[in-house]
Coordinates of C-alpha atoms in Angstrom, one line a residue:
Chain A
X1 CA 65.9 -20.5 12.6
X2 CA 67.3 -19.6 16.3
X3 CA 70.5 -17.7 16.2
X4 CA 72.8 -19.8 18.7
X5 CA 73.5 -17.5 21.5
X6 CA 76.9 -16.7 22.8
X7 CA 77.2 -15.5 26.7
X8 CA 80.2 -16.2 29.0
X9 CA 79.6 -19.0 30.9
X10 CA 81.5 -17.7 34.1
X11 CA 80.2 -14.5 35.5
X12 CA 83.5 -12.4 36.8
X13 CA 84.9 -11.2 33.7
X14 CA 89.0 -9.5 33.6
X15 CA 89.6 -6.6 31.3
X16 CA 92.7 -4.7 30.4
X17 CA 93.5 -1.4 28.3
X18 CA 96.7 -3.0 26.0
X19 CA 97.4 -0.4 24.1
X20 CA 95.7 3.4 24.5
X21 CA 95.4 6.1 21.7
X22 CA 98.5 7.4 20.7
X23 CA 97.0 11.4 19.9
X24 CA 96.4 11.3 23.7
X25 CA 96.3 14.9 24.4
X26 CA 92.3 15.2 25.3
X27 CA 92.1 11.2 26.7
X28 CA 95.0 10.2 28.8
X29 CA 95.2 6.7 30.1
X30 CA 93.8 7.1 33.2
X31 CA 90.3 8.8 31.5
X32 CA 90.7 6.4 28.6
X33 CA 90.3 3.5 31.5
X34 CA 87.7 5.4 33.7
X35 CA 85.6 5.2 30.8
X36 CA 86.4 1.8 30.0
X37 CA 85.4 0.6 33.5
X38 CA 81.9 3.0 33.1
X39 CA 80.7 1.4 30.2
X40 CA 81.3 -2.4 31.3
X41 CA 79.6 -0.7 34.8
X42 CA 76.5 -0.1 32.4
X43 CA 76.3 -4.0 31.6
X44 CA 77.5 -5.1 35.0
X45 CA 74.8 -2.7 36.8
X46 CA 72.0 -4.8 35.4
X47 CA 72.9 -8.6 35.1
X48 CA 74.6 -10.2 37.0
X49 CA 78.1 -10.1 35.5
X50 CA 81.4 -8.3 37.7
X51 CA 84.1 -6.8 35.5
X52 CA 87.9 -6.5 37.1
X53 CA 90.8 -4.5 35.8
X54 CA 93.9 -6.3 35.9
X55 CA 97.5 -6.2 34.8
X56 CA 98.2 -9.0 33.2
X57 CA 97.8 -10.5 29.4
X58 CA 95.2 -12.9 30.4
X59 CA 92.4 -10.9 30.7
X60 CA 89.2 -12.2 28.9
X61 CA 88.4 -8.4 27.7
X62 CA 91.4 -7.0 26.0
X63 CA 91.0 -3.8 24.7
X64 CA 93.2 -2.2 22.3
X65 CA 93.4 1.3 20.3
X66 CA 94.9 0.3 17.0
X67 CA 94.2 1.2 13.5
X68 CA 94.4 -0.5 9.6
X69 CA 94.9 -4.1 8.9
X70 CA 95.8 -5.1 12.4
X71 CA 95.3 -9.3 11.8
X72 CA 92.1 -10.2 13.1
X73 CA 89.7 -10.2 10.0
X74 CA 88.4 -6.5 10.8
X75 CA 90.7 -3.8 9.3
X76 CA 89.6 -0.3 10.2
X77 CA 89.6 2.0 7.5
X78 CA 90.6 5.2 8.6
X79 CA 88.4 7.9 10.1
X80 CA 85.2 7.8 9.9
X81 CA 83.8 4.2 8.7
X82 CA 84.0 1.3 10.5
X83 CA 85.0 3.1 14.3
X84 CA 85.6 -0.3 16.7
X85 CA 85.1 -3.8 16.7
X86 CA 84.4 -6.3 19.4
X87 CA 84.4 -10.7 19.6
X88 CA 81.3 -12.5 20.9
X89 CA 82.1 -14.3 23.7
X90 CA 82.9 -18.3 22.9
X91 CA 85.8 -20.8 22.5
X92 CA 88.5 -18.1 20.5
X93 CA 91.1 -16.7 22.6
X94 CA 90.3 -13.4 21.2
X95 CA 86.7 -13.7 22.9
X96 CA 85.7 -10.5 24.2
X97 CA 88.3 -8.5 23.0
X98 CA 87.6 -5.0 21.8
X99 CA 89.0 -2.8 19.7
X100 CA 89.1 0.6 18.4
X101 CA 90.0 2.7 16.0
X102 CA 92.8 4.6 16.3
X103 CA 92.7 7.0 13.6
X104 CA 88.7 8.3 15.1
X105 CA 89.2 11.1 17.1
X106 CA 88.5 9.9 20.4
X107 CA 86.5 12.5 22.7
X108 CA 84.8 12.2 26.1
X109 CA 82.3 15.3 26.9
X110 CA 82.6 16.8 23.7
X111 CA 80.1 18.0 21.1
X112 CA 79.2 15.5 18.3
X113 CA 81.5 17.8 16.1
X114 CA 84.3 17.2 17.9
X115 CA 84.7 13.7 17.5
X116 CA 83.8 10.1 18.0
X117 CA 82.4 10.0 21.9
X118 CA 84.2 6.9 23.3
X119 CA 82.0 6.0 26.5
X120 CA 79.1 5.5 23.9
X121 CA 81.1 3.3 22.0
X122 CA 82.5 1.3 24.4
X123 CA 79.4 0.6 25.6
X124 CA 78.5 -0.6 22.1
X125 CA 81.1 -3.1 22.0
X126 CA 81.1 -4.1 25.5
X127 CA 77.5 -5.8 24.5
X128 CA 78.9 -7.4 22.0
X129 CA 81.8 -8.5 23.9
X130 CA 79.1 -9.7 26.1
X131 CA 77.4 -11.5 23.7
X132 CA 74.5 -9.1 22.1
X133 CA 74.4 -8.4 18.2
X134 CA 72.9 -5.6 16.1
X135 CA 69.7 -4.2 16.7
X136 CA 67.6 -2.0 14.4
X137 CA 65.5 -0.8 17.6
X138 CA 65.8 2.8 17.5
X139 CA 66.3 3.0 21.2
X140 CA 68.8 0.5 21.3
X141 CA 72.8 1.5 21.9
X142 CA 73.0 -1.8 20.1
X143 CA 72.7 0.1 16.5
X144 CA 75.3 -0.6 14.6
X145 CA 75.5 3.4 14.0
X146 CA 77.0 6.1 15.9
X147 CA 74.6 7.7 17.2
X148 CA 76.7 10.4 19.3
X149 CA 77.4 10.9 22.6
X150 CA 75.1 9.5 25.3
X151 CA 76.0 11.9 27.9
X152 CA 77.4 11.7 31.3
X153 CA 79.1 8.0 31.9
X154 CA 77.9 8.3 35.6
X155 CA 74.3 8.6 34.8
X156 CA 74.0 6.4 31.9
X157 CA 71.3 4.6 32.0
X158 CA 70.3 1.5 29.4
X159 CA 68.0 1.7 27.0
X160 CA 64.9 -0.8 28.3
X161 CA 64.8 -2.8 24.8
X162 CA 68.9 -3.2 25.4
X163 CA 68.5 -4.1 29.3
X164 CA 66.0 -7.0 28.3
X165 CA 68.3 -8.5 25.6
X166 CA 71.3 -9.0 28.2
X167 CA 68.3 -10.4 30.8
X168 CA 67.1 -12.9 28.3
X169 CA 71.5 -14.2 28.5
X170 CA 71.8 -13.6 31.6
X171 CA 68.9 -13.0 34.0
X172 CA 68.4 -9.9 36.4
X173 CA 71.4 -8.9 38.4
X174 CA 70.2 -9.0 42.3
X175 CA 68.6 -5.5 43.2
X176 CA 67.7 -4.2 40.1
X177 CA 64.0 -4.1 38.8
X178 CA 63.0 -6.1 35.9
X179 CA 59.8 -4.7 35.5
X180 CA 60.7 -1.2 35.2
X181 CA 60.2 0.1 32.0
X182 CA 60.5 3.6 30.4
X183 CA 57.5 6.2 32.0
X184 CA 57.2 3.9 35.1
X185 CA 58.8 6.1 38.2
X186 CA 61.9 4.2 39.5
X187 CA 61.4 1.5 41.6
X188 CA 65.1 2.0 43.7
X189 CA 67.0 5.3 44.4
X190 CA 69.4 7.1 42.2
X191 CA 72.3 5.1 41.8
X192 CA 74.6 5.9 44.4
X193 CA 77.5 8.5 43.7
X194 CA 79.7 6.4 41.6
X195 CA 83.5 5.9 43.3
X196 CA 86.3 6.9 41.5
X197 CA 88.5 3.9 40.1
X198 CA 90.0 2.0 42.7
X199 CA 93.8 3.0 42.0
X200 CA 92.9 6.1 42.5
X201 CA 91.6 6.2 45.8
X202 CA 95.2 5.8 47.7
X203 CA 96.5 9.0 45.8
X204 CA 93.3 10.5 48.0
X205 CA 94.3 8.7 51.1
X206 CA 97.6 9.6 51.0
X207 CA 97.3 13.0 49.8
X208 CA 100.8 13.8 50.9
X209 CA 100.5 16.4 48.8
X210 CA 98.3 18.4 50.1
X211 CA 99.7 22.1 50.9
X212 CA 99.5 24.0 53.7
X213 CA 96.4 26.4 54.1
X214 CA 98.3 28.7 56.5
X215 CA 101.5 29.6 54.7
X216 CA 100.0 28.9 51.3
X217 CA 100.0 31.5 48.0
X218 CA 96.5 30.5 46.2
X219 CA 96.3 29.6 42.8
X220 CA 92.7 31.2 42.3
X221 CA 89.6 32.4 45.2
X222 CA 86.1 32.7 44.3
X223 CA 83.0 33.5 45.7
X224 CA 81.0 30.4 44.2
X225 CA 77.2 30.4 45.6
X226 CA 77.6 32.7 48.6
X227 CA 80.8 30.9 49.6
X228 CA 84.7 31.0 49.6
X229 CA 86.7 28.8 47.4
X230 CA 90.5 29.0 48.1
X231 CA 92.5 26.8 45.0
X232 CA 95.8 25.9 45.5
X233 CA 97.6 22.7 43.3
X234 CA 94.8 19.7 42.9
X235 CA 93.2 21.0 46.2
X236 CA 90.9 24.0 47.4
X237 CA 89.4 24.9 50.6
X238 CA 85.9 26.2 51.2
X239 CA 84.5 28.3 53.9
X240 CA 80.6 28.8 54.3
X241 CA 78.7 32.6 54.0
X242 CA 79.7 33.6 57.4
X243 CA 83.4 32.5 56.8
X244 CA 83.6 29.3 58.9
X245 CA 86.3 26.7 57.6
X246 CA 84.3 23.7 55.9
X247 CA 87.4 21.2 56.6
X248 CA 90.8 22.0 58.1
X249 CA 92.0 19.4 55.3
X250 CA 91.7 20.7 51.5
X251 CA 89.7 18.5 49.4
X252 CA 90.5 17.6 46.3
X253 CA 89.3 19.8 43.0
X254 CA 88.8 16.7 40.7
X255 CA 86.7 14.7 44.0
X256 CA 84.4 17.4 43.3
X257 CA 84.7 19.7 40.4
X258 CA 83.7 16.8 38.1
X259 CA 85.3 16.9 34.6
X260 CA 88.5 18.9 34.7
X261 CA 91.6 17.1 33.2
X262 CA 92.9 14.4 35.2
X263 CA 96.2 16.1 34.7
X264 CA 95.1 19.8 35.7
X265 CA 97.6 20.4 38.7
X266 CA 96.2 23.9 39.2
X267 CA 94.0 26.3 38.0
X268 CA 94.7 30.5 37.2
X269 CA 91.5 31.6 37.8
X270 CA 87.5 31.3 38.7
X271 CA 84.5 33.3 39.1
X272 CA 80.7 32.4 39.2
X273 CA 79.5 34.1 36.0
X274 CA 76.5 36.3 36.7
X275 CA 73.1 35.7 35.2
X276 CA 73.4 31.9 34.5
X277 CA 75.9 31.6 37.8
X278 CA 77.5 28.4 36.1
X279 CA 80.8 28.4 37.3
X280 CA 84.1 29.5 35.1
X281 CA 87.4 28.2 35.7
X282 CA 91.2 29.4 33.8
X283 CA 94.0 27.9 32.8
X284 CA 96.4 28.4 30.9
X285 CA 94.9 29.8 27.8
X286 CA 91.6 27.3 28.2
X287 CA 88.8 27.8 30.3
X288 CA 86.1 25.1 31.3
X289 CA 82.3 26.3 32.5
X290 CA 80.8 24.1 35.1
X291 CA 76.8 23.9 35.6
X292 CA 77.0 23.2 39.3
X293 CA 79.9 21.0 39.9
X294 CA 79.7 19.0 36.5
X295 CA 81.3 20.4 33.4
X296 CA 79.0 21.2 30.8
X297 CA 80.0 19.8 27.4
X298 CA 82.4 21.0 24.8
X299 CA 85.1 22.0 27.0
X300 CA 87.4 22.8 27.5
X301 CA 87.8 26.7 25.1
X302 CA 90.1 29.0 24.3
X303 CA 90.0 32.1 26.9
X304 CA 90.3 33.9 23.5
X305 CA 86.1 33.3 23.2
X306 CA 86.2 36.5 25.8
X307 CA 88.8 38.4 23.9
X308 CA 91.0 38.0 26.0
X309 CA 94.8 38.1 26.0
X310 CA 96.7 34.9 24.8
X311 CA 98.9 35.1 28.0
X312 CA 96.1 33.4 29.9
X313 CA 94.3 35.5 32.7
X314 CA 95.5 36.0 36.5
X315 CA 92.3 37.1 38.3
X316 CA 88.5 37.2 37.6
X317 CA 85.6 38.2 39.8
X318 CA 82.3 40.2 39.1
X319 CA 82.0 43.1 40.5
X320 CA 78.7 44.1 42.8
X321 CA 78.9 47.6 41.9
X322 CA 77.8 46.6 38.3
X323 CA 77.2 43.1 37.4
X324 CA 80.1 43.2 35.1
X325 CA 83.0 40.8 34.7
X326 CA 87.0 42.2 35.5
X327 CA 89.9 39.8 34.1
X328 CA 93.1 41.1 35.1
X329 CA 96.5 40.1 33.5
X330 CA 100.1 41.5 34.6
X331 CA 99.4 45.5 34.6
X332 CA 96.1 45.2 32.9
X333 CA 92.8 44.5 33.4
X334 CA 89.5 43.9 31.5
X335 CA 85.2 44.5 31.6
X336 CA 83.6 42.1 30.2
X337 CA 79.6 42.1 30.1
X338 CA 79.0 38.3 30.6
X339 CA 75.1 39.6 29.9
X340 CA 75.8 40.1 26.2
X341 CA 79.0 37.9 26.4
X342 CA 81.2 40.5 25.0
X343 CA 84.0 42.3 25.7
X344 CA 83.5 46.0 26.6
X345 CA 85.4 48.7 24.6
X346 CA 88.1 50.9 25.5
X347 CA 90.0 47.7 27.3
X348 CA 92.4 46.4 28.2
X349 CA 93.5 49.6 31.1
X350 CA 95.8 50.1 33.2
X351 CA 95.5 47.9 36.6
X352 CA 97.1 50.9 38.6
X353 CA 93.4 52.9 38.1
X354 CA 93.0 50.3 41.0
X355 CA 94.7 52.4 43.5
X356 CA 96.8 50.4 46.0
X357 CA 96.5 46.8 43.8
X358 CA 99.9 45.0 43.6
X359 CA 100.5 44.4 40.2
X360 CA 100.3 40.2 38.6
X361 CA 97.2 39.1 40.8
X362 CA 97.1 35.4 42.0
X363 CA 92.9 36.2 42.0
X364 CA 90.0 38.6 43.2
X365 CA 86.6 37.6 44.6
X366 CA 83.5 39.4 45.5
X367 CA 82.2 39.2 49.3
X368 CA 78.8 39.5 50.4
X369 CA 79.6 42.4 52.3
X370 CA 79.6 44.2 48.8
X371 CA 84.0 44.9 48.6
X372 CA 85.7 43.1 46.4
X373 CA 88.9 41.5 47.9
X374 CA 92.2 41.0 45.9
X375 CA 94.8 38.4 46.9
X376 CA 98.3 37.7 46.2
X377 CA 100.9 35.8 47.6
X378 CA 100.0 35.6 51.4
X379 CA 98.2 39.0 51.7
X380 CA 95.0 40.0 50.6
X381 CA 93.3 43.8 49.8
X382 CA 90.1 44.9 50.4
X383 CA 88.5 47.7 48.3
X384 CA 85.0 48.5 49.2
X385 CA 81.7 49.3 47.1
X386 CA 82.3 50.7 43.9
X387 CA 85.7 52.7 45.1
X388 CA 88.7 51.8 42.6
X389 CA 91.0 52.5 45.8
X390 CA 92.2 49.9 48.7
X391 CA 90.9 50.6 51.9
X392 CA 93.3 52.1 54.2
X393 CA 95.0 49.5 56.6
X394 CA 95.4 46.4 53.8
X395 CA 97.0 44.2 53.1
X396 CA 96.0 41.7 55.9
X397 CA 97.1 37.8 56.2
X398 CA 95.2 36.0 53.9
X399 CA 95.6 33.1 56.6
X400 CA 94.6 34.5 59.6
X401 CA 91.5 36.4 58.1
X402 CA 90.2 33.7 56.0
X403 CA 91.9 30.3 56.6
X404 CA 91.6 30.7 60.1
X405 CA 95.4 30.3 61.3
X406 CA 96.9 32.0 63.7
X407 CA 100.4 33.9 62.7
X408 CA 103.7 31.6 63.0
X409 CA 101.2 28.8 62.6
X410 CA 101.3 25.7 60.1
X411 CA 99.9 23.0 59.8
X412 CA 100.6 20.3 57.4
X413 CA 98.2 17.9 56.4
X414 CA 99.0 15.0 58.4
X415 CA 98.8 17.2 61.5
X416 CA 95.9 17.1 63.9
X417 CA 94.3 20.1 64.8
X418 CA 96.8 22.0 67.4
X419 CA 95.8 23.5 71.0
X420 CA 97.2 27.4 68.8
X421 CA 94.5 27.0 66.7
X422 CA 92.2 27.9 69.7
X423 CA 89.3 29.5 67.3
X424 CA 88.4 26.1 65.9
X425 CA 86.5 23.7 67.4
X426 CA 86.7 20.7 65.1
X427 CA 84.0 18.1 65.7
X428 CA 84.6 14.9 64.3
X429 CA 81.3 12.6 63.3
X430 CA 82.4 9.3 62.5
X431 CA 79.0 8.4 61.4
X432 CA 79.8 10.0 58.4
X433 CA 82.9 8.6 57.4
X434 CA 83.0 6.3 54.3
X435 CA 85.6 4.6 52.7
X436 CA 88.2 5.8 54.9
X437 CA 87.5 9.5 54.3
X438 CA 87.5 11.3 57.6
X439 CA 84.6 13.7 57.9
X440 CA 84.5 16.6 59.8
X441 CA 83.0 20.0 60.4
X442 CA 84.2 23.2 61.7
X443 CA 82.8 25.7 63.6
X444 CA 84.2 29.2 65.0
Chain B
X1 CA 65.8 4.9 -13.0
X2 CA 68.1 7.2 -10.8
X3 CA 71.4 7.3 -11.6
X4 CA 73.9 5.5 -9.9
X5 CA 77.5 5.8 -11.0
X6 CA 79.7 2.5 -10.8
X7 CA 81.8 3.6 -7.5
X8 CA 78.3 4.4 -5.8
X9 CA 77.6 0.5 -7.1
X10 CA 80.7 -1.2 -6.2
X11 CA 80.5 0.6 -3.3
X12 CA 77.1 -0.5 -2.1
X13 CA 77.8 -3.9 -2.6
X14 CA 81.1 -4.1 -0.7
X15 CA 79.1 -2.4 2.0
X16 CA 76.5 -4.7 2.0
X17 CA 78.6 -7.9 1.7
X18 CA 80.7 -6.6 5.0
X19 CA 77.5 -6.0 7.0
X20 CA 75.8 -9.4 6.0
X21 CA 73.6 -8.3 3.5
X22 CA 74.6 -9.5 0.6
X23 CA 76.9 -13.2 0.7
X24 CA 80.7 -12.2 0.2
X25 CA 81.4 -13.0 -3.5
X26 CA 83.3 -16.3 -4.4
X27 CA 86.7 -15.3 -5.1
X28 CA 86.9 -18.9 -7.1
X29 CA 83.7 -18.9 -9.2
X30 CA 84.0 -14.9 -9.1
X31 CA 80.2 -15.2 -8.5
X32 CA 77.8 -11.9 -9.5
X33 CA 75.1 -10.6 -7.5
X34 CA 71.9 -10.7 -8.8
X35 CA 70.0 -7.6 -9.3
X36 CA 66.8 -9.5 -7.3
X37 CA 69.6 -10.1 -4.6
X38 CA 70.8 -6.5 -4.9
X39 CA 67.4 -5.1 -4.3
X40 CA 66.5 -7.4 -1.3
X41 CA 69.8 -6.3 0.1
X42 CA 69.4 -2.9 0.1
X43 CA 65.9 -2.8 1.1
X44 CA 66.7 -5.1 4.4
X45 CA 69.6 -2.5 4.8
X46 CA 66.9 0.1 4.4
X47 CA 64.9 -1.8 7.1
X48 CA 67.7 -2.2 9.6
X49 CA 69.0 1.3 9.2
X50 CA 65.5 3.1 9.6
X51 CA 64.5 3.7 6.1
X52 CA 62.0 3.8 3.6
X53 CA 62.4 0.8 1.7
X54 CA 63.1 1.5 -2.0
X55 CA 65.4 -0.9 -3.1
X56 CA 67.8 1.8 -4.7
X57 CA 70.8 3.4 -3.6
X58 CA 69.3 7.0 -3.2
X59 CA 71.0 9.6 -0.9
X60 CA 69.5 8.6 2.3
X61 CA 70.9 4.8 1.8
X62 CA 74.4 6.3 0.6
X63 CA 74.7 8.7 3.3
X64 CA 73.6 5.9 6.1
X65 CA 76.3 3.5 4.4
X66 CA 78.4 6.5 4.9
X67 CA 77.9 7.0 8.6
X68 CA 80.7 5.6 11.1
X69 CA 79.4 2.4 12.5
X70 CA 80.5 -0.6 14.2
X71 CA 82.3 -3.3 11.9
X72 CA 80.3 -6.4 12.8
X73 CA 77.8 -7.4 10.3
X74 CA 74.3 -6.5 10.9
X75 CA 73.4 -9.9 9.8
X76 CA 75.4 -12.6 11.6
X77 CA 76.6 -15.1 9.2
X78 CA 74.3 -17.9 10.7
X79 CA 71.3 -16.1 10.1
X80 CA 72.3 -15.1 6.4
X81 CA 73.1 -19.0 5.6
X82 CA 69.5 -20.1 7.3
X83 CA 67.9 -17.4 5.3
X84 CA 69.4 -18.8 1.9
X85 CA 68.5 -22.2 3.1
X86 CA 64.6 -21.5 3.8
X87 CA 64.6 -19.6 0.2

């Protein structure tokens, strides 16, 4: 006996968050509708279906956090058991809508442990809100089990057994290769970068923001892969191994340190951790490691995993001379062997054993001409090799050494390049440009 | 036969009448589940779930009915109605 089958018989679809999770702390709105808009992406990707946010209480997919009894024929019971429900599409006005439990702990790049990861699950019930039932496939996301997270929402890719099931209501969206099935080398390219959600893009346009790389005080500098990283509020600069200024403008850490809290204005500290060179950043008393520029899972931690202080940490940078790790805090400072991932003994000293260091630190960095450089507020120290003493003649201008600005100079973000900024050449190549991003490149 | 206590029952059955298993029970003719019915149940819960098929509620099939899941039935009422009908 054929199970009737229940599709949407238009193809652009509305959706709206109602109502988010009210233990918010990890998933804020705007990630709880980032991920929302992923896992209707995973759908939309490969049939020929387009999902829009909107505003209002019409939308066809409402999606709601709630918990209990909450009138629609599927209490949740608390957490663990049933975790989220979601209506076939069809004739009810509560077609499509999905909803989840509110008493789950909802997580997003966490281990299993953790929590219930939500991009998996709202890709679950975005098939049923699409029309799919249960599936005993092993493969399938359409298990009625959670099966833990399913990894990064940007490269989530459908299970073949699923992606035939949606074909067989919908067809093949345009572009996209029915006859590519699991072992078969991909037909297309990797999916282009995905773009951030669309409200978000005028905050980067605007990005009125922005501060001032010339009379700035940085947050946190780091020597990540050979180069410079300057952070300072939601933005950092980056020059290249022989110093040259990437972009007068500062771009923004989320654009490309993906996986940091939407709500991270700044961050205390960073350092490229020697060995695995994944990346380490601080704040407050957490700290997030990033395997290139993606987070790796389970993060953020408590900085207390190094044994360090539960003030939180104001610089961090490896030093050549040994390989080891330095934290420094107020008057003190820490070596920490990121080898054996363990503090070493007899700390935390005395930061004055660093002669000539200004105590409270904004950060520290290592340069590939072996010195390790110390910066705070607009001034900067060089001590060389393995001395523990500032080299006669610092501190310099962090600006003018570094951020390539000439003294009495500023330059706010709006502004053009100026004729006093007569090192820099700045050679703009609109064939790079996208999305209204200007794209340029700096040489000295 | 293995053990079962009465919550471990009760609760099987509630689990398998909410995921489609099992028809809901009459709340005017109070109607019982059969143990035939019961069996059949479990073992196409076994199926769907990925396990062997034993038609009792060991560990494996108590810890599976255990694990967070999606509250839609595994069998859609239509199916479970056209099944009864062929029988």
């Amino acid at each position: 006996s054929p199970v009737p089958q229940n599709k949407w018989k238009k193809r652009h679809l509305s959706w709206r968050v109602r109502t988010f999770p009210k233990d918010s702390a990890l998933l804020g709105r705007d990630t709880v509708r980032a991920l929302m808009y992923y896992a209707l992406k995973v759908w939309s990707d490969i049939a020929p279906l387009n999902f829009h946010e909107v505003a209002g209480s019409d939308a066809d997919i409402q999606i709601d956090f709630t918990k209990a009894d909450h009138n629609d024929g599927y209490p949740f019971d608390g957490p663990g058991g049933t975790v989220a429900h979601a209506f076939f599409p069809g004739e009810r006005f509560t077609a499509g809508d999905t909803h989840f439990d509110d008493d789950e702990a909802w997580t997003f790049r966490s281990p299993d442990s953790h929590g219930m990861d939500l991009f998996a699950v709202a890709v679950h019930e975005f098939g049923h809100a699409i029309g799919l039932v249960h599936t005993s496939a092993i493969e399938s996301i359409m298990r009625p089990y959670y099966q833990g997270p399913v990894g990064d929402p940007l490269k989530y890719d459908l299970p073949y057994e699923d992606k035939v099931r949606v074909w067989q209501l919908y067809g093949v969206r345009d572009s996209v290769s029915h006859t590519h099935q699991p072992g078969n080398p991909s037909q297309t390219a990797e999916p282009p970068v995905l773009l951030d959600l669309p409200e978000n893009r005028s905050t980067v346009l605007l990005a009125r923001d922005a501060p001032d790389r010339c009379t700035s005080h940085f947050d946190a500098v780091a020597q990540i892969r050979g180069e410079a990283f300057f952070f300072k509020g939601k933005y950092f600069w980056r020059l290249t191994r022989e110093k040259h200024l990437v972009s007068l403008r500062p771009a923004q850490i989320h654009r490309f340190w993906r996986g940091l809290p939407n709500n991270l204005d700044s961050v205390d500290a960073v350092y490229e951790r020697p060995g695995d060179h994944k990346i380490v950043f601080f704040k407050g008393l957490k700290y997030w490691v990033f395997k290139d520029n993606i987070v790796e899972e389970g993060y953020p931690r408590p900085i207390s995993d190094f044994g360090l202080p539960s003030e939180g940490v104001d610089a961090a940078f490896v030093w050549l001379h040994n390989d080891k790790t330095y934290f420094f805090k107020d008057n003190h400072y820490w070596r920490y062997d990121d080898h054996l991932r363990r503090m070493d003994l007899g700390y935390p000293k005395d930061s004055t054993l660093w002669k000539g260091l200004p105590p409270q630190l904004d950060d520290a960095m290592r340069w590939s001409d072996g010195s390790s450089y110390f910066f705070k507020g607009k001034e900067y120290w060089r001590v060389p090799g393995s001395d523990m003493e500032v080299e006669a003649g610092y501190p310099r201008l962090i600006a003018k050494d570094w951020l390539l600005c000439t003294e009495m100079q500023s330059d706010s973000p709006d502004t053009e390049p100026k004729s006093t900024e007569t090192r820099v050449n700045v050679h703009h190549h609109p064939d790079h440009a996208e999305n209204g991003y200007e794209v340029c490149s700096c040489t000295s | 036969a293995p053990s079962q206590s009465t919550e471990q029952l009760d609760m099987g059955v509630d689990w398998l009448s909410k995921f489609g298993y099992l028809p809901p029970p009459d709340p005017v003719t109070g109607q019982l589940q059969t143990k035939e019915a019961l069996t059949k149940a479990i073992k196409a819960m076994q199926k769907f779930g990925g396990l062997k098929e034993t038609g009792v509620l060991d560990q494996a099939t108590l810890g599976l009915m255990k694990t967070p899941r999606c509250s839609l039935p595994d069998v859609s009422e239509v199916e479970a109605t056209a099944a009864r009908r062929k029988r």
